[in-house]
PDB file of C-alpha atoms in Angstrom:
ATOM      1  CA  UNK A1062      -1.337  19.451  -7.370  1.00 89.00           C
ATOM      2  CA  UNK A1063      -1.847  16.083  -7.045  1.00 91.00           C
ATOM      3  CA  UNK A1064       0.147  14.040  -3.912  1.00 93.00           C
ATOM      4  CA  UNK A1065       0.235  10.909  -2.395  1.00 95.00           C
ATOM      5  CA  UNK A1066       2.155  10.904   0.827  1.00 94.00           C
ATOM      6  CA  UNK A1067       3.242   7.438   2.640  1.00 94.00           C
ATOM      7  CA  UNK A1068       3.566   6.746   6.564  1.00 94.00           C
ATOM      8  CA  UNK A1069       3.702   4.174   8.802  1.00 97.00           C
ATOM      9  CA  UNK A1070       6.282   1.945   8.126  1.00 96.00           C
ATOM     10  CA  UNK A1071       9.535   1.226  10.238  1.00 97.00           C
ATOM     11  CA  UNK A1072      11.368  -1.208  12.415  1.00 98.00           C
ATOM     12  CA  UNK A1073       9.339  -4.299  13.215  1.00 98.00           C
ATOM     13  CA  UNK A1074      10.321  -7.753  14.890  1.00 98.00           C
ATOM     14  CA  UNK A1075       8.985 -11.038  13.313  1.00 98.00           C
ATOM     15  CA  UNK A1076       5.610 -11.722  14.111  1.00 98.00           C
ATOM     16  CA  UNK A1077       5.013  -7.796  14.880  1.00 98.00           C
ATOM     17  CA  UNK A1078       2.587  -5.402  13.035  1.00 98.00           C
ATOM     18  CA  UNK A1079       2.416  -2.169  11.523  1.00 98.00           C
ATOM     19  CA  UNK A1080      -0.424  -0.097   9.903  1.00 98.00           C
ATOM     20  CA  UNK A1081       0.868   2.277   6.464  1.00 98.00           C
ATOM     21  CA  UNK A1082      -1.288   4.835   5.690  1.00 98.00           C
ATOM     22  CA  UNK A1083      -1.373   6.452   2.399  1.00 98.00           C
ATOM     23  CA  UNK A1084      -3.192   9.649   1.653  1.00 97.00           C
ATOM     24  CA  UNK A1085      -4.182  11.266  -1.095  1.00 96.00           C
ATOM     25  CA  UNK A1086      -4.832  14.710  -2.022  1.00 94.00           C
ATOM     26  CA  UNK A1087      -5.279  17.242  -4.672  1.00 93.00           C
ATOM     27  CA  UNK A1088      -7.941  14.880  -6.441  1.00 92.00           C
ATOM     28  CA  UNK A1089     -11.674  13.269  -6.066  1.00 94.00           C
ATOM     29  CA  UNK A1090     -10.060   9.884  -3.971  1.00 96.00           C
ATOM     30  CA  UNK A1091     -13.393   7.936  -3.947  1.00 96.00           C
ATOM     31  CA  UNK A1092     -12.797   7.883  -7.784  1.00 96.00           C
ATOM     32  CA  UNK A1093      -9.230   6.209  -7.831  1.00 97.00           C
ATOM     33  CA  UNK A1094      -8.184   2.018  -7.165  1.00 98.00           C
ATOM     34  CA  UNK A1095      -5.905   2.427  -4.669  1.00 98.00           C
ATOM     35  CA  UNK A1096      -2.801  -0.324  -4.596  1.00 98.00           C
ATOM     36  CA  UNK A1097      -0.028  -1.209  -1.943  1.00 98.00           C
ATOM     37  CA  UNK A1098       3.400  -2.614  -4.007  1.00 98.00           C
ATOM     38  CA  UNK A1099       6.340  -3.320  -2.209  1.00 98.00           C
ATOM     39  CA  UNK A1100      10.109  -3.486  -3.641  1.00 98.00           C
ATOM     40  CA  UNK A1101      12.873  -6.307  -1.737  1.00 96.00           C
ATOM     41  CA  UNK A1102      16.640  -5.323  -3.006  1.00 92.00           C
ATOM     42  CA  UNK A1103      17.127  -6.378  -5.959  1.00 94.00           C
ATOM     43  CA  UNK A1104      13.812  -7.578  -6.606  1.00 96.00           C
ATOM     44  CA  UNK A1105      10.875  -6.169  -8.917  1.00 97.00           C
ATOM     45  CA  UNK A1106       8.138  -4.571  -7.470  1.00 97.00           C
ATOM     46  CA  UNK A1107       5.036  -6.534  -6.682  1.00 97.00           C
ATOM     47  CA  UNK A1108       1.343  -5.530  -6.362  1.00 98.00           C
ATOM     48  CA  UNK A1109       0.697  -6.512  -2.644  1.00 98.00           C
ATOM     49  CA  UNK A1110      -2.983  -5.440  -2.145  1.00 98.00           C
ATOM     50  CA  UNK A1111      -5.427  -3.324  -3.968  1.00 98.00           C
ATOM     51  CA  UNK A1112      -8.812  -1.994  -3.506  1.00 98.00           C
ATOM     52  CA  UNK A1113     -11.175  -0.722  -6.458  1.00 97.00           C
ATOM     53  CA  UNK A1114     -13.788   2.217  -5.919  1.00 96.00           C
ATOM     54  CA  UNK A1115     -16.141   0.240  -5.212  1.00 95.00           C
ATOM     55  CA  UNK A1116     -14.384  -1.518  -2.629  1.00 95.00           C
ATOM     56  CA  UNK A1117     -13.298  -5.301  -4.369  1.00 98.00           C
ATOM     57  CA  UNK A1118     -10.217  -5.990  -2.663  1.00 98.00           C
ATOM     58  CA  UNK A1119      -7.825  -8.518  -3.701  1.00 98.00           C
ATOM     59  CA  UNK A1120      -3.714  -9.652  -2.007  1.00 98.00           C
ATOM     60  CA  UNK A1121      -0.959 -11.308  -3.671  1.00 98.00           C
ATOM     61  CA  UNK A1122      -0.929 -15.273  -2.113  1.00 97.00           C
ATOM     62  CA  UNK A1123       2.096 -14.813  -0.021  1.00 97.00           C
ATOM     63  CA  UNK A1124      -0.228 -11.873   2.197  1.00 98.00           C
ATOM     64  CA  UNK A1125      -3.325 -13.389   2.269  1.00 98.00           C
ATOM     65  CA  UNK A1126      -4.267 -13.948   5.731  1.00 97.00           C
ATOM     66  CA  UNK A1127      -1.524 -11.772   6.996  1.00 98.00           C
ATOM     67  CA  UNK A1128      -2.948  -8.327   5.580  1.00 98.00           C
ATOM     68  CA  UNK A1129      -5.548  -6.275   5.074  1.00 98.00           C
ATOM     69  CA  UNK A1130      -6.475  -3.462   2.947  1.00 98.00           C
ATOM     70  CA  UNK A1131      -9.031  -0.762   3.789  1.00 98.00           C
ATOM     71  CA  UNK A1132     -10.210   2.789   2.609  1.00 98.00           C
ATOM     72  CA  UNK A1133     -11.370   5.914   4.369  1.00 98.00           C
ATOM     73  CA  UNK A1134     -12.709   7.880   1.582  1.00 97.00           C
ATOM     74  CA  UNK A1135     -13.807  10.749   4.023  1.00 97.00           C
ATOM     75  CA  UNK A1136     -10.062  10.950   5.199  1.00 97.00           C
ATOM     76  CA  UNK A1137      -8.428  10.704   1.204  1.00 97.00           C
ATOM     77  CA  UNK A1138      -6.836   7.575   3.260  1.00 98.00           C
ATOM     78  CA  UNK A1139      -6.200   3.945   1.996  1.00 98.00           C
ATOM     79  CA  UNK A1140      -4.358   1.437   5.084  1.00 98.00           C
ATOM     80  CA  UNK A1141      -2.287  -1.513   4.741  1.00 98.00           C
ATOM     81  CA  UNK A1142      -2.715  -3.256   8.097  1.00 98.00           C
ATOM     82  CA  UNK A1143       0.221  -5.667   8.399  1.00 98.00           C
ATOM     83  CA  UNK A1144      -0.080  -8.627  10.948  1.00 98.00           C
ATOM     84  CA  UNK A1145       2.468 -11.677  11.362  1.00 98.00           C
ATOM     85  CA  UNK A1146       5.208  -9.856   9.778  1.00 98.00           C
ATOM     86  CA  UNK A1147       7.818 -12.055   8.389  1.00 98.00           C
ATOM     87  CA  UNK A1148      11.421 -10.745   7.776  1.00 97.00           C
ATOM     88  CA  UNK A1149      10.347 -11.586   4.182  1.00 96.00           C
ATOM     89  CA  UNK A1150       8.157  -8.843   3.856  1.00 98.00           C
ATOM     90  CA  UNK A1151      11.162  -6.643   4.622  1.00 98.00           C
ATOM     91  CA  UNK A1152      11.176  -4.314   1.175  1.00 98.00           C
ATOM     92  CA  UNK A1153      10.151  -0.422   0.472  1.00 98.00           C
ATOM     93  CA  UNK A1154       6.069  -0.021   0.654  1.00 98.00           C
ATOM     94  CA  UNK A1155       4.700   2.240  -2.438  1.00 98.00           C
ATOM     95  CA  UNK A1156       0.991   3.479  -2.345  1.00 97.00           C
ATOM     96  CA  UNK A1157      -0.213   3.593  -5.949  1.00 98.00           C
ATOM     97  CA  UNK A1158      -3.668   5.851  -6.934  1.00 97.00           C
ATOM     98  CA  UNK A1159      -5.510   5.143 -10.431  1.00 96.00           C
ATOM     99  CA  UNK A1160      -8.246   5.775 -12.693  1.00 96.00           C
ATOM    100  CA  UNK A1161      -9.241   5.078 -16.089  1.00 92.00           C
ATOM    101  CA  UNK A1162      -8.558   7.623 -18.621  1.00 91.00           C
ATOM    102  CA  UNK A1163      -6.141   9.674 -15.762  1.00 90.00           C
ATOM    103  CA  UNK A1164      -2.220   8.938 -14.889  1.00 91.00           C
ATOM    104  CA  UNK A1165      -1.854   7.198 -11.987  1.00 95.00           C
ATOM    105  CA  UNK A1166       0.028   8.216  -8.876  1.00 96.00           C
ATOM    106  CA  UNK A1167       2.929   7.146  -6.911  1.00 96.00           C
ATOM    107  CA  UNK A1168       3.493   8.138  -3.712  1.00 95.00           C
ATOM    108  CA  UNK A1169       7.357   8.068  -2.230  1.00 95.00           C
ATOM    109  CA  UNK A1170       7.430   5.194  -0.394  1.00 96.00           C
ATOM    110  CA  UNK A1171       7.355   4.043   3.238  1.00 97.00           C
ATOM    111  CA  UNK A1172      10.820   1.530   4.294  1.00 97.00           C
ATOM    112  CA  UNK A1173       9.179  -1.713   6.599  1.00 98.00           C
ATOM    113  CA  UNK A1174      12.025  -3.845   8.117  1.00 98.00           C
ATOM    114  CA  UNK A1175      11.310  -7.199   9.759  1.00 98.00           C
ATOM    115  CA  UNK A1176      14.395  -8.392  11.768  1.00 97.00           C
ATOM    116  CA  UNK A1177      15.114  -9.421  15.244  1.00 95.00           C
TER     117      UNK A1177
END
């Protein structure tokens, strides 16, 4: 059975920073583009940050900068470290896994709040 399971998010003042972790199990990881998307309150979900396979990374504009992407593919892990956090960035944090040919994966999601 395929999973992806979220952590790291939470309570965070502006400016602060938190590392998500998303891991994924049940499959060959090193195979799968791995994407952070976030979703604000009534807002659609945007692709935040992705990394391919072969480790091309790219950010929407409004993180560049701010975050960074990484992967661990001896851990099944992809990060989202978040620096300069800006009550903006305030939404629910989904890790996405995906392959061509295969579905792709969703993981639960991870709530990151920035407010004094």
């Amino acid at each position: 059975q395929v999973q992806l399971v979220e952590s790291g998010g939470g309570l965070v003042q502006p400016g602060g920073s938190l590392r998500l972790s998303c891991t994924l199990s049940g499959t060959i990881f090193s195979l799968y583009a791995m994407e952070w998307y976030r979703q604000a309150p009534m807002k659609q979900r945007e692709l935040v940050a992705g990394i391919s396979s072969g480790g091309t990374i790219n950010y929407v504009d409004s993180v560049k900068g701010r975050f960074t992407i990484s992967r661990d593919n001896a851990k099944n892990t992809v990060y989202l470290q978040m620096n300069s956090l800006k009550p903006e960035d305030t939404a629910v944090y989904f890790c996405k896994g995906r392959r061509p040919a295969r579905p792709a994966y969703w993981g639960q999601g991870t709530q990151v709040t920035v407010s004094s």
